[in-house]
């Protein structure tokens, strides 16, 4: 049975959608590609960088330039759309360099902070590829509720933005400033979806801008395990 989805907006919750009938459990109502994501280091060898598929055993195909991302197979490696491609004509060298730098400063850092650094790398590289990207505009229009985020979290975000602009990807503030990065991290807090393994393992986070219409609470959705299939 077909249904319509209409849009609306509230000041604090931002944009959201409303269906004109009840939606059945398990019914697919929308598909969306991830704009940016981060995988915890403890799971990066089990999550394909391209399709985000989880495998119980470590993957065998990795990027030879940074050895920080893994793939299901050579096909996923060659079709990586995250700008982290094996093909020299496509590969964003700065992404490999940035991921290596993150590993150099990783010792003693919180896993979540490392994940945020990786997400920032992907956002900056995508923004640099297309400075007028419509996809980035949709991301940037999401509600961040920065005034409602705890002062300790904001201090963490400022520290991460400082690390990013001084050690991970210096000289990129013309693409995204420290303030822009902090806002992206606030958006992640309110709009990200969990990436999960088959047994309920929390493997990482992704921002799917279109799917944020369904997150009317403006809080991270960590309890939807099937989102591993939203690619």
PDB file of C-alpha atoms in Angstrom:
ATOM      1  CA  UNK A   1       0.000   0.000   0.000  1.00  0.00           C
ATOM      2  CA  UNK A   2       1.445   3.333  -0.998  1.00  0.00           C
ATOM      3  CA  UNK A   3       1.740   6.323   1.295  1.00  0.00           C
ATOM      4  CA  UNK A   4       2.827   9.913   1.092  1.00  0.00           C
ATOM      5  CA  UNK A   5       5.486  11.587   3.178  1.00  0.00           C
ATOM      6  CA  UNK A   6       5.153  15.285   3.893  1.00  0.00           C
ATOM      7  CA  UNK A   7       7.675  17.657   5.428  1.00  0.00           C
ATOM      8  CA  UNK A   8       7.445  20.037   8.375  1.00  0.00           C
ATOM      9  CA  UNK A   9       9.787  21.951  10.654  1.00  0.00           C
ATOM     10  CA  UNK A  10      10.055  22.946  14.310  1.00  0.00           C
ATOM     11  CA  UNK A  11      12.485  25.445  15.774  1.00  0.00           C
ATOM     12  CA  UNK A  12      14.374  23.073  18.077  1.00  0.00           C
ATOM     13  CA  UNK A  13      13.923  19.762  16.277  1.00  0.00           C
ATOM     14  CA  UNK A  14      14.477  21.094  12.755  1.00  0.00           C
ATOM     15  CA  UNK A  15      12.976  19.421   9.705  1.00  0.00           C
ATOM     16  CA  UNK A  16      11.077  16.148   9.892  1.00  0.00           C
ATOM     17  CA  UNK A  17       8.648  14.045   7.872  1.00  0.00           C
ATOM     18  CA  UNK A  18       5.159  12.758   8.560  1.00  0.00           C
ATOM     19  CA  UNK A  19       3.490   9.762   6.858  1.00  0.00           C
ATOM     20  CA  UNK A  20      -0.218   9.810   6.079  1.00  0.00           C
ATOM     21  CA  UNK A  21      -0.677   6.237   7.394  1.00  0.00           C
ATOM     22  CA  UNK A  22       0.893   3.832   9.869  1.00  0.00           C
ATOM     23  CA  UNK A  23       4.115   2.243   8.631  1.00  0.00           C
ATOM     24  CA  UNK A  24       4.418  -1.499   9.006  1.00  0.00           C
ATOM     25  CA  UNK A  25       7.321  -2.989  10.966  1.00  0.00           C
ATOM     26  CA  UNK A  26      10.182  -3.821   8.616  1.00  0.00           C
ATOM     27  CA  UNK A  27       8.764  -1.732   5.776  1.00  0.00           C
ATOM     28  CA  UNK A  28      11.363   0.148   3.699  1.00  0.00           C
ATOM     29  CA  UNK A  29      10.311   3.756   3.355  1.00  0.00           C
ATOM     30  CA  UNK A  30      13.533   5.478   2.315  1.00  0.00           C
ATOM     31  CA  UNK A  31      17.102   4.656   1.303  1.00  0.00           C
ATOM     32  CA  UNK A  32      20.015   7.004   1.715  1.00  0.00           C
ATOM     33  CA  UNK A  33      23.755   7.056   1.163  1.00  0.00           C
ATOM     34  CA  UNK A  34      25.994   7.993   4.048  1.00  0.00           C
ATOM     35  CA  UNK A  35      27.635  11.418   3.735  1.00  0.00           C
ATOM     36  CA  UNK A  36      30.357  10.789   6.291  1.00  0.00           C
ATOM     37  CA  UNK A  37      31.090   8.064   8.796  1.00  0.00           C
ATOM     38  CA  UNK A  38      33.650   6.844  11.268  1.00  0.00           C
ATOM     39  CA  UNK A  39      34.518   3.325  12.375  1.00  0.00           C
ATOM     40  CA  UNK A  40      36.046   2.583  15.759  1.00  0.00           C
ATOM     41  CA  UNK A  41      39.619   1.340  15.457  1.00  0.00           C
ATOM     42  CA  UNK A  42      38.707  -1.963  17.072  1.00  0.00           C
ATOM     43  CA  UNK A  43      36.318  -2.683  14.159  1.00  0.00           C
ATOM     44  CA  UNK A  44      38.018  -1.026  11.194  1.00  0.00           C
ATOM     45  CA  UNK A  45      39.295  -4.384   9.912  1.00  0.00           C
ATOM     46  CA  UNK A  46      35.753  -5.828   9.971  1.00  0.00           C
ATOM     47  CA  UNK A  47      33.809  -3.019   8.247  1.00  0.00           C
ATOM     48  CA  UNK A  48      34.206  -2.441   4.514  1.00  0.00           C
ATOM     49  CA  UNK A  49      35.063   1.190   3.761  1.00  0.00           C
ATOM     50  CA  UNK A  50      32.870   1.156   0.650  1.00  0.00           C
ATOM     51  CA  UNK A  51      29.699  -0.810   1.468  1.00  0.00           C
ATOM     52  CA  UNK A  52      29.923  -0.731   5.294  1.00  0.00           C
ATOM     53  CA  UNK A  53      29.276  -4.482   5.413  1.00  0.00           C
ATOM     54  CA  UNK A  54      30.294  -6.148   8.656  1.00  0.00           C
ATOM     55  CA  UNK A  55      32.246  -9.412   8.610  1.00  0.00           C
ATOM     56  CA  UNK A  56      33.085 -11.453  11.743  1.00  0.00           C
ATOM     57  CA  UNK A  57      36.597 -12.217  10.449  1.00  0.00           C
ATOM     58  CA  UNK A  58      39.143  -9.507   9.595  1.00  0.00           C
ATOM     59  CA  UNK A  59      39.056  -8.316   5.994  1.00  0.00           C
ATOM     60  CA  UNK A  60      42.098  -8.989   3.827  1.00  0.00           C
ATOM     61  CA  UNK A  61      42.061  -6.083   1.332  1.00  0.00           C
ATOM     62  CA  UNK A  62      43.486  -2.838   2.665  1.00  0.00           C
ATOM     63  CA  UNK A  63      44.667   0.447   1.237  1.00  0.00           C
ATOM     64  CA  UNK A  64      48.385   0.037   0.461  1.00  0.00           C
ATOM     65  CA  UNK A  65      49.012   3.751   0.959  1.00  0.00           C
ATOM     66  CA  UNK A  66      47.868   4.115   4.566  1.00  0.00           C
ATOM     67  CA  UNK A  67      46.838   0.639   5.778  1.00  0.00           C
ATOM     68  CA  UNK A  68      44.018   2.261   7.740  1.00  0.00           C
ATOM     69  CA  UNK A  69      40.904   1.194   5.813  1.00  0.00           C
ATOM     70  CA  UNK A  70      39.768  -2.259   4.703  1.00  0.00           C
ATOM     71  CA  UNK A  71      37.502  -3.630   1.984  1.00  0.00           C
ATOM     72  CA  UNK A  72      35.393  -6.727   1.275  1.00  0.00           C
ATOM     73  CA  UNK A  73      37.270  -7.349  -1.968  1.00  0.00           C
ATOM     74  CA  UNK A  74      39.139  -5.636  -4.789  1.00  0.00           C
ATOM     75  CA  UNK A  75      35.859  -4.525  -6.369  1.00  0.00           C
ATOM     76  CA  UNK A  76      34.883  -2.557  -3.267  1.00  0.00           C
ATOM     77  CA  UNK A  77      38.394  -1.126  -3.112  1.00  0.00           C
ATOM     78  CA  UNK A  78      38.285   0.107  -6.709  1.00  0.00           C
ATOM     79  CA  UNK A  79      34.779   1.564  -6.342  1.00  0.00           C
ATOM     80  CA  UNK A  80      35.419   3.358  -3.053  1.00  0.00           C
ATOM     81  CA  UNK A  81      33.437   6.583  -3.351  1.00  0.00           C
ATOM     82  CA  UNK A  82      34.796   8.143  -0.159  1.00  0.00           C
ATOM     83  CA  UNK A  83      37.693   9.750  -2.115  1.00  0.00           C
ATOM     84  CA  UNK A  84      39.969   7.097  -0.666  1.00  0.00           C
ATOM     85  CA  UNK A  85      40.576   5.193  -3.901  1.00  0.00           C
ATOM     86  CA  UNK A  86      43.416   2.936  -5.005  1.00  0.00           C
ATOM     87  CA  UNK A  87      43.447   4.484  -8.484  1.00  0.00           C
ATOM     88  CA  UNK A  88      46.220   7.142  -8.604  1.00  0.00           C
ATOM     89  CA  UNK A  89      44.074   9.388 -10.781  1.00  0.00           C
ATOM     90  CA  UNK A  90      41.236   9.302  -8.248  1.00  0.00           C
ATOM     91  CA  UNK A  91      42.924   8.887  -4.906  1.00  0.00           C
ATOM     92  CA  UNK A  92      42.993  11.855  -2.560  1.00  0.00           C
ATOM     93  CA  UNK A  93      46.552  11.527  -1.227  1.00  0.00           C
ATOM     94  CA  UNK A  94      45.772  13.884   1.651  1.00  0.00           C
ATOM     95  CA  UNK A  95      43.226  11.437   3.043  1.00  0.00           C
ATOM     96  CA  UNK A  96      45.809   8.673   3.419  1.00  0.00           C
ATOM     97  CA  UNK A  97      48.251  11.139   4.929  1.00  0.00           C
ATOM     98  CA  UNK A  98      45.651  12.403   7.406  1.00  0.00           C
ATOM     99  CA  UNK A  99      44.641   8.896   8.492  1.00  0.00           C
ATOM    100  CA  UNK A 100      48.291   8.003   9.092  1.00  0.00           C
ATOM    101  CA  UNK A 101      48.682  11.129  11.222  1.00  0.00           C
ATOM    102  CA  UNK A 102      45.641  10.176  13.288  1.00  0.00           C
ATOM    103  CA  UNK A 103      47.270   6.826  14.076  1.00  0.00           C
ATOM    104  CA  UNK A 104      50.449   8.623  15.123  1.00  0.00           C
ATOM    105  CA  UNK A 105      48.567  10.640  17.767  1.00  0.00           C
ATOM    106  CA  UNK A 106      46.075   7.908  18.691  1.00  0.00           C
ATOM    107  CA  UNK A 107      47.820   6.555  21.771  1.00  0.00           C
ATOM    108  CA  UNK A 108      45.867   7.469  24.888  1.00  0.00           C
ATOM    109  CA  UNK A 109      42.998   9.124  22.995  1.00  0.00           C
ATOM    110  CA  UNK A 110      39.363   8.202  23.504  1.00  0.00           C
ATOM    111  CA  UNK A 111      38.045   5.912  20.707  1.00  0.00           C
ATOM    112  CA  UNK A 112      35.131   8.285  20.099  1.00  0.00           C
ATOM    113  CA  UNK A 113      37.502  11.228  19.640  1.00  0.00           C
ATOM    114  CA  UNK A 114      39.511   9.274  17.065  1.00  0.00           C
ATOM    115  CA  UNK A 115      36.273   8.440  15.274  1.00  0.00           C
ATOM    116  CA  UNK A 116      35.356  12.146  15.128  1.00  0.00           C
ATOM    117  CA  UNK A 117      38.766  12.985  13.667  1.00  0.00           C
ATOM    118  CA  UNK A 118      38.194  10.414  10.908  1.00  0.00           C
ATOM    119  CA  UNK A 119      34.746  11.846  10.166  1.00  0.00           C
ATOM    120  CA  UNK A 120      36.252  15.343   9.917  1.00  0.00           C
ATOM    121  CA  UNK A 121      38.839  14.067   7.415  1.00  0.00           C
ATOM    122  CA  UNK A 122      36.096  12.683   5.200  1.00  0.00           C
ATOM    123  CA  UNK A 123      33.978  15.847   5.399  1.00  0.00           C
ATOM    124  CA  UNK A 124      36.913  18.116   4.536  1.00  0.00           C
ATOM    125  CA  UNK A 125      37.986  15.927   1.601  1.00  0.00           C
ATOM    126  CA  UNK A 126      34.453  15.777   0.229  1.00  0.00           C
ATOM    127  CA  UNK A 127      33.979  19.515   0.663  1.00  0.00           C
ATOM    128  CA  UNK A 128      37.285  20.248  -1.069  1.00  0.00           C
ATOM    129  CA  UNK A 129      36.300  18.070  -4.015  1.00  0.00           C
ATOM    130  CA  UNK A 130      33.156  20.145  -4.549  1.00  0.00           C
ATOM    131  CA  UNK A 131      33.138  23.476  -2.685  1.00  0.00           C
ATOM    132  CA  UNK A 132      29.518  24.116  -3.750  1.00  0.00           C
ATOM    133  CA  UNK A 133      28.249  20.633  -3.003  1.00  0.00           C
ATOM    134  CA  UNK A 134      24.480  20.358  -2.569  1.00  0.00           C
ATOM    135  CA  UNK A 135      25.092  17.339  -0.329  1.00  0.00           C
ATOM    136  CA  UNK A 136      27.229  19.393   2.049  1.00  0.00           C
ATOM    137  CA  UNK A 137      24.537  22.072   2.159  1.00  0.00           C
ATOM    138  CA  UNK A 138      21.992  19.467   3.274  1.00  0.00           C
ATOM    139  CA  UNK A 139      24.431  18.276   5.945  1.00  0.00           C
ATOM    140  CA  UNK A 140      25.154  21.814   7.106  1.00  0.00           C
ATOM    141  CA  UNK A 141      21.431  22.606   7.331  1.00  0.00           C
ATOM    142  CA  UNK A 142      20.896  19.889   9.946  1.00  0.00           C
ATOM    143  CA  UNK A 143      20.174  21.071  13.488  1.00  0.00           C
ATOM    144  CA  UNK A 144      23.225  20.998  15.764  1.00  0.00           C
ATOM    145  CA  UNK A 145      21.653  22.310  18.987  1.00  0.00           C
ATOM    146  CA  UNK A 146      25.066  23.576  20.062  1.00  0.00           C
ATOM    147  CA  UNK A 147      23.495  25.570  22.893  1.00  0.00           C
ATOM    148  CA  UNK A 148      22.129  22.339  24.393  1.00  0.00           C
ATOM    149  CA  UNK A 149      25.340  20.308  24.245  1.00  0.00           C
ATOM    150  CA  UNK A 150      27.242  19.999  27.512  1.00  0.00           C
ATOM    151  CA  UNK A 151      30.200  22.278  28.137  1.00  0.00           C
ATOM    152  CA  UNK A 152      32.469  19.249  28.593  1.00  0.00           C
ATOM    153  CA  UNK A 153      31.474  17.883  25.164  1.00  0.00           C
ATOM    154  CA  UNK A 154      32.042  21.287  23.575  1.00  0.00           C
ATOM    155  CA  UNK A 155      35.482  21.441  25.213  1.00  0.00           C
ATOM    156  CA  UNK A 156      36.218  18.015  23.697  1.00  0.00           C
ATOM    157  CA  UNK A 157      35.063  19.242  20.271  1.00  0.00           C
ATOM    158  CA  UNK A 158      37.280  22.330  20.512  1.00  0.00           C
ATOM    159  CA  UNK A 159      40.243  20.117  21.395  1.00  0.00           C
ATOM    160  CA  UNK A 160      39.513  17.792  18.476  1.00  0.00           C
ATOM    161  CA  UNK A 161      39.144  20.746  16.080  1.00  0.00           C
ATOM    162  CA  UNK A 162      42.486  22.083  17.325  1.00  0.00           C
ATOM    163  CA  UNK A 163      44.184  18.721  16.767  1.00  0.00           C
ATOM    164  CA  UNK A 164      42.648  18.491  13.327  1.00  0.00           C
ATOM    165  CA  UNK A 165      43.755  21.925  12.133  1.00  0.00           C
ATOM    166  CA  UNK A 166      47.246  21.776  13.666  1.00  0.00           C
ATOM    167  CA  UNK A 167      48.279  18.127  13.270  1.00  0.00           C
ATOM    168  CA  UNK A 168      45.907  16.075  11.116  1.00  0.00           C
ATOM    169  CA  UNK A 169      45.053  18.388   8.191  1.00  0.00           C
ATOM    170  CA  UNK A 170      46.728  21.776   8.675  1.00  0.00           C
ATOM    171  CA  UNK A 171      46.134  24.541   6.142  1.00  0.00           C
ATOM    172  CA  UNK A 172      42.552  23.459   5.469  1.00  0.00           C
ATOM    173  CA  UNK A 173      40.730  26.181   7.406  1.00  0.00           C
ATOM    174  CA  UNK A 174      39.806  27.818   4.104  1.00  0.00           C
ATOM    175  CA  UNK A 175      37.638  24.729   3.515  1.00  0.00           C
ATOM    176  CA  UNK A 176      36.256  24.269   7.015  1.00  0.00           C
ATOM    177  CA  UNK A 177      37.263  26.454   9.959  1.00  0.00           C
ATOM    178  CA  UNK A 178      37.576  25.241  13.545  1.00  0.00           C
ATOM    179  CA  UNK A 179      34.105  26.647  14.190  1.00  0.00           C
ATOM    180  CA  UNK A 180      32.758  24.738  11.182  1.00  0.00           C
ATOM    181  CA  UNK A 181      34.288  21.495  12.469  1.00  0.00           C
ATOM    182  CA  UNK A 182      32.779  22.034  15.924  1.00  0.00           C
ATOM    183  CA  UNK A 183      29.392  22.561  14.308  1.00  0.00           C
ATOM    184  CA  UNK A 184      29.782  19.320  12.301  1.00  0.00           C
ATOM    185  CA  UNK A 185      30.549  17.456  15.532  1.00  0.00           C
ATOM    186  CA  UNK A 186      27.454  18.969  17.155  1.00  0.00           C
ATOM    187  CA  UNK A 187      25.425  17.842  14.140  1.00  0.00           C
ATOM    188  CA  UNK A 188      26.834  14.338  14.638  1.00  0.00           C
ATOM    189  CA  UNK A 189      25.598  14.372  18.244  1.00  0.00           C
ATOM    190  CA  UNK A 190      22.050  15.161  17.124  1.00  0.00           C
ATOM    191  CA  UNK A 191      21.749  13.392  13.777  1.00  0.00           C
ATOM    192  CA  UNK A 192      24.065  10.402  13.481  1.00  0.00           C
ATOM    193  CA  UNK A 193      23.023   6.769  13.232  1.00  0.00           C
ATOM    194  CA  UNK A 194      24.833   3.815  14.735  1.00  0.00           C
ATOM    195  CA  UNK A 195      26.661   1.327  12.517  1.00  0.00           C
ATOM    196  CA  UNK A 196      26.282  -2.101  14.042  1.00  0.00           C
ATOM    197  CA  UNK A 197      27.608  -5.618  13.699  1.00  0.00           C
ATOM    198  CA  UNK A 198      25.544  -8.779  13.399  1.00  0.00           C
ATOM    199  CA  UNK A 199      25.601  -9.463  17.137  1.00  0.00           C
ATOM    200  CA  UNK A 200      24.789  -5.909  18.194  1.00  0.00           C
ATOM    201  CA  UNK A 201      28.365  -4.645  18.337  1.00  0.00           C
ATOM    202  CA  UNK A 202      28.563  -0.866  18.093  1.00  0.00           C
ATOM    203  CA  UNK A 203      31.103  -0.430  15.291  1.00  0.00           C
ATOM    204  CA  UNK A 204      30.819   3.237  14.379  1.00  0.00           C
ATOM    205  CA  UNK A 205      28.645   6.185  13.379  1.00  0.00           C
ATOM    206  CA  UNK A 206      27.368   7.637  10.132  1.00  0.00           C
ATOM    207  CA  UNK A 207      25.495  10.773   9.126  1.00  0.00           C
ATOM    208  CA  UNK A 208      22.737  10.134   6.580  1.00  0.00           C
ATOM    209  CA  UNK A 209      21.333  13.644   6.012  1.00  0.00           C
ATOM    210  CA  UNK A 210      18.056  12.555   4.397  1.00  0.00           C
ATOM    211  CA  UNK A 211      17.372   9.970   7.098  1.00  0.00           C
ATOM    212  CA  UNK A 212      17.702  12.649   9.770  1.00  0.00           C
ATOM    213  CA  UNK A 213      14.135  13.607   8.839  1.00  0.00           C
ATOM    214  CA  UNK A 214      13.151  10.558  10.907  1.00  0.00           C
ATOM    215  CA  UNK A 215      15.128  11.605  13.971  1.00  0.00           C
ATOM    216  CA  UNK A 216      12.597  14.031  15.446  1.00  0.00           C
ATOM    217  CA  UNK A 217      14.121  13.759  18.924  1.00  0.00           C
ATOM    218  CA  UNK A 218      17.345  15.404  17.705  1.00  0.00           C
ATOM    219  CA  UNK A 219      19.394  12.817  19.580  1.00  0.00           C
ATOM    220  CA  UNK A 220      21.787  10.271  18.163  1.00  0.00           C
ATOM    221  CA  UNK A 221      20.001   7.064  17.173  1.00  0.00           C
ATOM    222  CA  UNK A 222      22.123   4.235  18.570  1.00  0.00           C
ATOM    223  CA  UNK A 223      19.483   1.529  18.868  1.00  0.00           C
ATOM    224  CA  UNK A 224      18.704   0.821  15.205  1.00  0.00           C
ATOM    225  CA  UNK A 225      20.989  -2.063  14.406  1.00  0.00           C
ATOM    226  CA  UNK A 226      19.764  -2.553  10.839  1.00  0.00           C
ATOM    227  CA  UNK A 227      21.399   0.717   9.786  1.00  0.00           C
ATOM    228  CA  UNK A 228      24.498  -1.247   8.812  1.00  0.00           C
ATOM    229  CA  UNK A 229      22.586  -1.881   5.588  1.00  0.00           C
ATOM    230  CA  UNK A 230      22.021   1.820   4.825  1.00  0.00           C
ATOM    231  CA  UNK A 231      24.821   2.472   2.358  1.00  0.00           C
TER     232      UNK A 231
END
